[in-house]
Coordinates of N, CA and C in Angstrom, one line a residue:
M1 N 17.9 17.2 -38.2 CA 16.9 16.0 -38.1 C 17.6 15.0 -37.0
P2 N 17.0 14.4 -36.4 CA 17.4 13.8 -35.3 C 18.3 12.8 -34.9
N3 N 19.5 12.7 -33.8 CA 19.9 11.7 -33.9 C 19.9 10.4 -33.1
T4 N 19.7 9.1 -34.5 CA 18.8 8.2 -34.0 C 19.4 7.4 -32.4
C5 N 20.6 7.3 -33.0 CA 21.1 6.8 -31.3 C 20.7 7.3 -29.7
S6 N 20.8 8.9 -30.2 CA 20.3 9.5 -28.8 C 18.5 9.7 -28.6
D7 N 18.5 9.9 -30.0 CA 17.0 10.0 -29.7 C 16.7 8.6 -28.9
S8 N 16.9 7.5 -29.5 CA 16.3 6.4 -28.6 C 17.0 5.8 -27.7
K9 N 17.4 6.6 -27.3 CA 17.8 6.8 -25.5 C 16.7 7.5 -25.0
E10 N 16.7 8.8 -25.6 CA 15.7 9.6 -24.5 C 13.9 8.9 -24.9
L11 N 13.8 8.1 -25.9 CA 12.2 7.5 -25.8 C 12.4 6.5 -25.4
Q12 N 13.4 5.7 -25.0 CA 14.0 4.2 -24.0 C 13.6 5.2 -22.4
D13 N 14.2 6.0 -21.8 CA 13.7 6.3 -21.1 C 12.9 6.9 -20.7
L14 N 11.8 7.4 -21.6 CA 10.3 8.0 -21.6 C 9.3 6.7 -21.4
F15 N 10.3 6.0 -21.9 CA 9.5 4.6 -21.7 C 9.4 3.6 -20.7
D16 N 10.6 4.0 -20.3 CA 10.9 3.1 -19.1 C 10.2 3.4 -17.3
E17 N 10.1 4.7 -17.8 CA 9.1 5.4 -16.5 C 7.7 5.4 -16.9
A18 N 7.4 5.2 -18.2 CA 5.5 5.0 -18.4 C 5.5 3.7 -18.1
E19 N 6.1 2.6 -18.3 CA 6.2 1.3 -18.1 C 6.5 1.0 -16.5
M20 N 6.9 1.6 -15.3 CA 7.3 1.5 -14.1 C 5.8 2.3 -13.8
L21 N 5.7 3.3 -14.2 CA 4.0 4.0 -13.6 C 3.7 2.8 -14.0
M22 N 2.7 1.9 -15.1 CA 2.1 1.1 -15.5 C 2.1 -0.4 -14.4
K23 N 2.8 -0.4 -14.5 CA 3.1 -1.6 -13.3 C 2.7 -1.6 -11.9
K24 N 2.9 -0.5 -11.6 CA 2.5 0.0 -10.2 C 1.1 0.1 -9.9
I25 N 0.7 0.7 -11.1 CA -0.7 0.8 -11.3 C -1.9 -0.6 -11.3
E26 N -1.2 -1.6 -11.8 CA -1.3 -3.0 -12.5 C -1.2 -4.1 -11.0
L27 N -0.1 -3.7 -10.5 CA 0.3 -4.8 -8.8 C -0.3 -3.9 -7.6
V28 N -0.3 -2.4 -7.5 CA -1.0 -1.7 -6.4 C -2.7 -1.4 -6.5
Y29 N -3.0 -1.1 -7.4 CA -4.6 -0.8 -8.0 C -5.2 -2.0 -8.5
D30 N -4.4 -2.8 -8.7 CA -5.0 -4.2 -9.2 C -6.1 -3.5 -10.6
D31 N -5.9 -3.0 -11.7 CA -6.1 -2.5 -12.8 C -4.9 -3.3 -14.2
K32 N -5.3 -4.1 -14.2 CA -4.5 -5.0 -15.4 C -4.3 -4.2 -16.9
Y33 N -5.1 -3.8 -17.4 CA -5.2 -3.2 -17.9 C -5.7 -1.7 -18.4
F34 N -4.3 -0.7 -18.0 CA -4.9 0.8 -17.8 C -4.8 1.2 -19.8
A35 N -6.0 1.3 -19.9 CA -6.4 1.7 -21.7 C -5.4 2.9 -21.8
P36 N -6.3 4.2 -21.2 CA -5.8 5.3 -21.6 C -3.7 5.0 -21.8
A37 N -3.1 4.9 -21.4 CA -1.9 4.6 -21.1 C -1.1 3.5 -22.6
S38 N -1.9 2.7 -22.0 CA -1.7 1.5 -22.8 C -1.9 1.8 -24.3
N39 N -2.8 2.7 -24.5 CA -2.7 3.3 -26.5 C -2.1 4.6 -26.3
E40 N -1.8 5.2 -25.9 CA -0.4 6.0 -26.5 C 0.4 5.2 -26.4
L41 N 1.2 4.4 -25.6 CA 2.6 3.6 -26.0 C 2.1 3.1 -27.1
R42 N 0.9 2.2 -27.7 CA 1.0 1.8 -28.8 C 1.0 2.5 -30.0
Y43 N 0.4 3.7 -30.5 CA 0.8 5.1 -31.1 C 2.2 5.2 -31.1
A44 N 2.2 5.7 -29.9 CA 4.6 6.0 -30.2 C 4.9 5.0 -31.0
F45 N 4.6 3.9 -30.5 CA 5.2 2.6 -31.2 C 5.3 2.7 -33.2
G46 N 3.9 3.0 -32.8 CA 3.6 3.3 -34.9 C 4.2 3.9 -35.3
H47 N 4.2 5.6 -34.6 CA 5.1 6.5 -34.8 C 7.1 6.1 -34.9
Y48 N 7.5 5.8 -33.7 CA 8.5 5.1 -33.8 C 9.3 4.0 -34.9
L49 N 8.4 3.3 -35.2 CA 8.9 2.5 -36.1 C 8.3 3.1 -37.5
K50 N 8.3 4.3 -38.3 CA 7.6 5.4 -39.5 C 9.1 5.9 -39.3
Y51 N 9.2 6.4 -37.8 CA 11.0 7.1 -37.7 C 12.0 6.6 -38.1
Q52 N 11.6 5.5 -37.9 CA 13.1 4.5 -38.0 C 13.1 4.3 -39.3
N53 N 12.1 3.9 -40.3 CA 11.7 3.5 -41.3 C 12.0 5.0 -42.8
G54 N 12.0 6.1 -42.2 CA 11.8 7.3 -42.7 C 12.9 8.5 -42.4
N55 N 12.9 7.8 -41.2 CA 13.4 9.1 -40.2 C 13.1 10.3 -40.6
N56 N 11.9 10.8 -40.6 CA 11.3 11.9 -40.3 C 11.2 12.3 -39.3
E57 N 11.5 13.2 -38.2 CA 11.2 14.1 -37.6 C 10.1 14.0 -36.6
E58 N 9.0 14.5 -37.6 CA 7.8 14.5 -36.8 C 7.2 14.1 -36.4
D59 N 7.4 12.2 -37.0 CA 7.1 11.2 -36.8 C 7.8 10.8 -35.2
Y60 N 9.0 11.5 -34.9 CA 9.9 10.7 -33.8 C 9.4 11.9 -32.9
T61 N 9.0 13.4 -33.0 CA 8.4 14.1 -32.2 C 7.2 13.4 -31.8
K62 N 6.4 12.9 -32.7 CA 4.6 12.3 -32.0 C 5.1 10.9 -31.4
A63 N 5.8 10.5 -31.7 CA 6.4 9.3 -31.0 C 6.9 10.0 -29.1
K64 N 7.6 10.8 -28.7 CA 7.9 11.3 -27.9 C 6.3 11.4 -27.5
N65 N 6.0 12.7 -27.9 CA 4.2 13.1 -27.2 C 3.7 12.1 -26.8
H66 N 3.1 11.0 -27.8 CA 2.2 9.8 -27.1 C 3.0 8.9 -25.9
I67 N 4.7 9.1 -25.4 CA 4.4 8.1 -24.7 C 4.7 9.2 -23.3
Q68 N 5.0 10.3 -23.3 CA 5.0 11.9 -22.5 C 3.3 11.9 -21.8
R69 N 2.3 11.5 -23.1 CA 0.9 11.5 -22.4 C 0.5 10.2 -22.1
A70 N 1.4 9.9 -22.1 CA 1.2 7.9 -21.4 C 1.4 8.4 -19.5
I71 N 2.8 8.1 -19.6 CA 3.3 8.7 -18.0 C 2.4 10.1 -18.2
Y72 N 1.7 11.1 -17.9 CA 0.8 12.2 -17.7 C -0.2 11.2 -17.3
D73 N -1.3 10.4 -18.5 CA -2.0 9.7 -17.6 C -2.1 8.8 -16.8
A74 N -0.6 8.3 -16.7 CA -0.6 7.2 -15.4 C -0.8 7.6 -14.1
K75 N 0.1 8.9 -14.1 CA 0.4 9.9 -13.1 C -1.0 10.8 -12.9
E76 N -2.0 10.8 -13.8 CA -3.0 11.4 -13.1 C -4.1 10.8 -12.5
F77 N -3.8 9.3 -13.0 CA -4.5 8.0 -12.1 C -4.0 7.9 -10.8
I78 N -2.6 7.6 -11.0 CA -2.2 7.6 -9.8 C -3.0 8.4 -9.1
A79 N -2.8 9.6 -9.3 CA -3.1 11.2 -8.1 C -4.1 11.1 -7.6
T80 N -5.3 10.7 -8.8 CA -6.8 10.9 -8.6 C -7.2 9.6 -7.6
T81 N -6.4 8.8 -7.8 CA -7.0 7.3 -7.0 C -5.8 7.2 -5.2
F82 N -4.6 8.2 -5.1 CA -4.5 9.1 -4.3 C -5.1 9.5 -3.0
L83 N -5.8 10.6 -3.8 CA -7.2 11.0 -3.5 C -8.1 10.8 -3.2
E84 N -8.9 9.7 -3.3 CA -9.6 9.2 -3.2 C -9.2 8.0 -2.1
R85 N -8.3 7.5 -1.8 CA -7.5 6.8 -0.5 C -7.7 7.9 1.0
I86 N -7.2 8.8 0.6 CA -7.4 10.0 1.4 C -9.0 10.1 2.1
K87 N -9.7 11.1 1.0 CA -11.0 10.7 1.4 C -11.3 10.3 2.0
D88 N -11.0 8.7 2.0 CA -12.1 7.7 2.4 C -11.1 7.7 4.0
F89 N -10.1 7.9 4.1 CA -9.4 8.1 5.0 C -9.6 8.7 6.1
E90 N -10.1 9.8 5.5 CA -10.8 11.1 6.3 C -12.3 10.7 7.0
K91 N -13.2 10.2 5.5 CA -14.6 9.7 6.3 C -14.3 8.6 7.0
E92 N -13.5 8.0 7.2 CA -13.4 6.4 8.3 C -13.3 6.9 9.5
Y93 N -12.2 7.9 10.0 CA -11.9 8.2 10.6 C -12.4 9.9 11.0
K94 N -13.8 10.7 10.7 CA -13.6 11.4 11.4 C -13.9 12.1 12.7
S95 N -14.0 10.7 13.6 CA -14.7 11.4 15.0 C -13.5 11.0 15.7
V96 N -12.2 10.6 15.0 CA -11.5 10.8 16.3 C -10.0 12.0 16.0
A97 N -9.4 12.7 16.3 CA -8.8 13.4 16.6 C -7.4 13.2 16.1
I98 N -7.4 13.3 14.2 CA -6.6 13.1 13.2 C -5.0 13.8 14.5
T99 N -5.1 14.8 14.5 CA -3.8 15.5 15.0 C -3.4 15.3 15.9
A100 N -3.8 14.2 16.8 CA -3.4 13.4 17.6 C -2.5 12.5 17.7
V101 N -2.4 11.8 16.9 CA -1.7 11.4 15.8 C -0.8 12.3 14.8
V102 N -1.3 12.4 13.6 CA -0.3 12.9 12.6 C -0.5 14.6 13.1
S103 N 0.6 14.9 14.2 CA 1.2 15.9 14.3 C 0.3 17.4 12.9
D104 N 1.2 16.9 11.5 CA 1.3 17.6 10.5 C -0.2 17.7 9.8
W105 N -1.5 17.4 10.1 CA -2.8 17.3 10.0 C -2.9 18.5 8.6
I106 N -3.0 19.6 9.8 CA -3.6 21.0 9.6 C -2.5 21.1 7.9
C107 N -1.6 20.8 7.8 CA -0.8 21.7 6.9 C -1.0 20.4 5.6
I108 N -1.2 19.0 5.9 CA -1.5 18.2 5.1 C -2.9 18.8 4.0
R109 N -3.5 19.1 4.9 CA -5.0 19.5 4.7 C -5.0 20.6 3.8
K110 N -4.3 21.6 4.2 CA -4.4 22.8 3.7 C -3.3 22.4 2.1
K111 N -2.3 21.6 2.0 CA -2.2 21.2 1.0 C -2.8 20.1 0.1
L112 N -3.5 19.4 0.5 CA -4.6 19.1 -0.2 C -5.4 19.7 -1.0
N113 N -6.1 20.9 0.0 CA -7.1 22.0 -0.8 C -6.2 22.3 -1.9
E114 N -4.6 23.0 -2.0 CA -4.4 23.8 -3.0 C -3.8 22.2 -4.4
I115 N -3.8 20.8 -3.9 CA -3.9 20.1 -5.1 C -5.3 20.0 -5.8
N116 N -6.0 20.0 -5.0 CA -7.4 19.7 -4.8 C -7.7 20.9 -6.1
K117 N -7.1 22.4 -6.0 CA -7.8 23.9 -6.6 C -6.5 23.4 -7.7
Q118 N -5.6 22.8 -7.9 CA -4.7 22.6 -9.1 C -5.3 22.1 -10.1
L119 N -6.0 20.8 -9.7 CA -6.6 19.9 -10.4 C -8.1 20.4 -11.1
S120 N -8.5 21.0 -10.8 CA -9.9 21.9 -11.1 C -9.8 22.6 -12.2
E121 N -8.2 23.1 -12.6 CA -7.5 23.8 -13.3 C -7.5 23.8 -14.6
S122 N -8.1 24.5 -15.9 CA -7.7 23.5 -16.6 C -5.6 24.2 -17.1
K123 N -5.3 23.2 -17.7 CA -4.0 23.5 -18.1 C -3.4 22.9 -19.3
E124 N -2.1 23.6 -20.0 CA -1.8 22.2 -21.0 C -0.8 21.7 -20.7
L125 N -0.6 20.6 -21.2 CA 0.0 19.0 -21.0 C 1.0 19.4 -20.4
K126 N 2.3 20.7 -20.7 CA 3.3 20.3 -20.3 C 3.5 20.9 -19.0
E127 N 2.4 22.1 -18.6 CA 2.3 22.4 -17.0 C 1.9 21.3 -16.6
S128 N 0.8 20.7 -17.0 CA 0.2 19.5 -16.1 C 1.3 18.3 -15.8
M129 N 2.0 18.4 -16.7 CA 3.2 17.4 -16.5 C 4.5 17.7 -15.0
S130 N 4.6 18.6 -15.4 CA 5.0 19.5 -14.3 C 4.3 19.4 -12.6
L131 N 3.2 19.6 -13.1 CA 2.1 20.2 -11.6 C 2.2 18.4 -11.1
F132 N 1.8 17.3 -12.4 CA 2.0 16.0 -11.5 C 3.0 15.0 -10.9
N133 N 4.3 16.1 -11.7 CA 5.6 15.2 -11.1 C 5.3 15.8 -9.8
E134 N 4.8 16.8 -9.3 CA 4.7 17.6 -8.0 C 3.5 16.7 -7.2
M135 N 2.9 16.5 -7.4 CA 1.7 16.2 -7.4 C 1.8 14.6 -6.6
Y136 N 2.7 13.5 -7.5 CA 3.4 12.7 -7.2 C 3.7 12.2 -6.3
V137 N 4.7 12.9 -5.8 CA 5.6 12.8 -4.8 C 4.7 13.6 -3.8
D138 N 4.2 14.3 -3.4 CA 3.5 15.1 -2.1 C 2.3 14.0 -1.7
L139 N 1.4 13.4 -2.8 CA 0.5 12.7 -2.5 C 1.0 11.5 -2.1
S140 N 1.9 10.7 -2.7 CA 2.9 9.3 -2.0 C 3.0 9.6 -1.1
D141 N 3.7 11.0 -0.5 CA 4.0 10.8 0.9 C 3.0 11.2 1.8
I142 N 1.8 11.7 1.3 CA 0.5 12.0 2.3 C 0.2 10.4 2.3
V143 N 0.1 9.2 1.7 CA -1.3 8.5 1.5 C -0.3 7.5 2.7
K144 N 1.5 7.6 1.9 CA 2.0 7.0 3.3 C 2.1 7.2 5.2
T145 N 2.1 8.5 4.6 CA 1.5 8.9 6.2 C 0.6 8.4 7.3
V146 N -0.6 8.9 5.8 CA -2.0 8.3 6.8 C -1.9 7.1 7.1
E147 N -1.1 6.3 6.2 CA -1.5 4.8 6.5 C -1.4 4.1 7.6
A148 N 0.1 5.4 7.8 CA 1.4 4.2 9.3 C 0.6 4.9 10.2
A149 N -0.4 6.3 10.1 CA -1.1 6.5 11.1 C -2.2 5.2 11.3
I150 N -2.9 4.5 11.3 CA -3.7 4.6 11.1 C -4.2 3.1 12.5
P151 N -3.1 2.2 12.7 CA -3.3 1.5 13.7 C -3.4 2.0 14.9
E152 N -2.8 3.4 15.2 CA -2.8 4.0 15.9 C -4.1 5.0 16.3
L153 N -4.8 5.2 15.5 CA -5.8 6.1 15.5 C -7.6 4.7 15.5
D154 N -6.9 3.4 15.4 CA -7.7 2.9 15.4 C -8.1 2.3 17.0
K155 N -6.8 2.2 17.9 CA -6.5 2.0 19.1 C -7.4 3.4 20.2
M156 N -7.3 5.1 19.4 CA -8.3 5.4 19.7 C -9.3 5.5 19.9
R157 N -9.8 5.1 18.5 CA -11.3 4.6 18.3 C -12.1 4.1 19.4
R158 N -10.9 2.9 19.3 CA -11.5 1.5 20.2 C -12.1 2.3 21.7
S159 N -10.3 3.1 22.3 CA -10.8 3.8 23.3 C -12.0 5.2 23.6
D160 N -11.9 5.5 22.8 CA -13.0 6.7 22.9 C -14.5 5.7 22.6
F161 N -14.6 4.3 22.2 CA -16.1 3.7 22.1 C -15.9 3.3 23.6
L162 N -15.0 3.0 24.2 CA -15.3 2.5 25.0 C -15.4 3.5 26.5
A163 N -14.8 4.7 26.2 CA -15.2 5.7 27.4 C -16.4 6.0 27.0
K164 N -17.4 6.0 25.7 CA -18.8 6.3 26.0 C -19.9 5.2 26.0
F165 N -18.8 4.2 26.0 CA -20.0 3.3 26.0 C -20.2 2.7 28.2
I166 N -19.1 2.9 28.2 CA -19.1 1.9 29.7 C -20.2 2.7 30.5
P167 N -20.3 4.4 30.2 CA -21.0 5.2 31.4 C -22.0 5.0 31.0
I168 N -22.6 4.2 29.3 CA -24.0 4.0 29.4 C -24.5 2.9 29.6
A169 N -23.8 1.5 29.8 CA -23.7 0.5 30.5 C -24.2 0.2 31.4
I170 N -23.4 1.3 32.7 CA -23.9 1.3 33.7 C -25.0 1.8 33.9
A171 N -25.1 2.9 33.7 CA -26.7 3.6 33.9 C -28.0 2.7 33.5
I172 N -27.7 2.0 32.3 CA -28.8 1.1 32.3 C -28.5 -0.1 33.4
I173 N -27.8 -0.5 33.4 CA -27.4 -1.8 34.7 C -28.0 -1.0 35.8
S174 N -28.1 0.1 36.1 CA -28.6 1.2 37.4 C -29.8 0.7 37.1
I175 N -30.3 1.3 36.2 CA -32.1 1.6 36.1 C -32.2 0.2 36.0
L176 N -32.0 -1.0 35.2 CA -32.3 -2.5 35.3 C -32.2 -2.8 36.6
F177 N -31.4 -2.4 37.5 CA -31.1 -2.9 38.9 C -32.0 -2.1 40.0
S178 N -32.6 -1.1 39.4 CA -33.5 -0.1 40.4 C -34.7 -0.9 39.9
I179 N -35.1 -1.7 38.7 CA -36.5 -1.9 38.7 C -36.7 -3.1 39.1
F180 N -35.7 -4.4 38.9 CA -35.4 -5.2 39.9 C -35.8 -5.4 41.3
I181 N -35.4 -4.4 42.4 CA -35.3 -4.1 43.5 C -36.6 -3.5 43.7
A182 N -37.2 -2.5 42.5 CA -38.6 -2.3 42.9 C -39.7 -3.3 43.0
S183 N -39.3 -3.7 41.7 CA -40.7 -4.7 41.5 C -40.4 -6.0 42.5
N184 N -39.5 -6.2 43.5 CA -39.5 -7.6 44.7 C -40.0 -6.7 45.5
T185 N -39.8 -5.5 45.5 CA -40.3 -4.9 47.3 C -41.6 -4.7 47.0
C186 N -42.4 -4.6 45.9 CA -43.6 -4.5 45.0 C -43.9 -6.0 45.5
W187 N -43.4 -7.0 45.2 CA -44.3 -8.3 45.3 C -44.2 -9.1 46.7
D188 N -43.5 -8.1 47.5 CA -43.2 -8.5 49.0 C -44.6 -8.2 50.0
S189 N -44.5 -7.2 49.4 CA -45.2 -6.2 50.3 C -47.1 -6.4 49.5
S190 N -47.6 -7.1 48.5 CA -48.6 -6.6 48.0 C -49.3 -8.0 47.7
G191 N -47.9 -9.8 47.5 CA -48.3 -10.9 47.5 C -48.2 -10.6 46.2
V192 N -48.7 -12.4 45.8 CA -48.9 -12.5 44.1 C -49.7 -11.8 43.5
L193 N -49.3 -11.4 42.3 CA -50.5 -11.0 40.9 C -51.3 -9.9 41.8
G194 N -50.6 -8.8 43.3 CA -51.5 -7.6 43.5 C -52.8 -8.2 44.6
F195 N -52.7 -9.7 44.7 CA -53.6 -10.0 45.9 C -52.9 -9.4 47.4
P196 N -53.7 -9.4 48.5 CA -52.9 -9.0 49.2 C -52.1 -10.3 50.2
A197 N -51.2 -10.2 50.4 CA -50.5 -10.7 51.4 C -51.0 -11.8 52.6
R198 N -51.5 -12.9 52.4 CA -52.0 -13.3 53.6 C -50.6 -13.4 54.9
H199 N -51.2 -13.6 56.1 CA -50.1 -13.2 57.2 C -50.2 -14.5 57.9
I200 N -50.1 -15.1 58.9 CA -49.6 -16.6 59.3 C -50.8 -16.5 60.6
N201 N -51.1 -15.4 61.2 CA -51.6 -15.0 62.4 C -53.9 -14.8 61.9
E202 N -53.3 -15.5 60.4 CA -55.1 -15.1 59.9 C -55.8 -16.3 60.4

């Protein structure tokens, strides 16, 4: 039968991790009540109280499983949000050469493809927990990398726009100037409204 002190410490460590993730969701992702993880912690608390009252190993195991599930749900949410932010980043800067700023972007894309493939595969909870632990670290690093690159990418986008816009603007101004010159020449040679110009010696 479980030892109450050591088991309480184990559950406390798991709870602290779950609470840290939920606070991150609340502060960073503006989700004040993340229902899936909150529900799992509520269930865990109920089983833990039963375990304390009856010292039933099954209740302890259920409490532990619910806390682990809360951690899983929180990490899954954060990983999915990371992927959405990266997808928005790619859409926003699709016209810019990202590799000019993020030199290992091709390697990052390969890693993202692997992560998406892993997410699409059905896995048992224990396997998924390990998977999300790895994903969480990888995606967190990728998000930090792309967000750090945004100021430089914005500069590149402005430079590219000016490089494309200025020649077009010059061409339009040249055409308008040519039309203006041509219309003035016709005015001088033909007179007002197309009537022949009157000369002084007539």
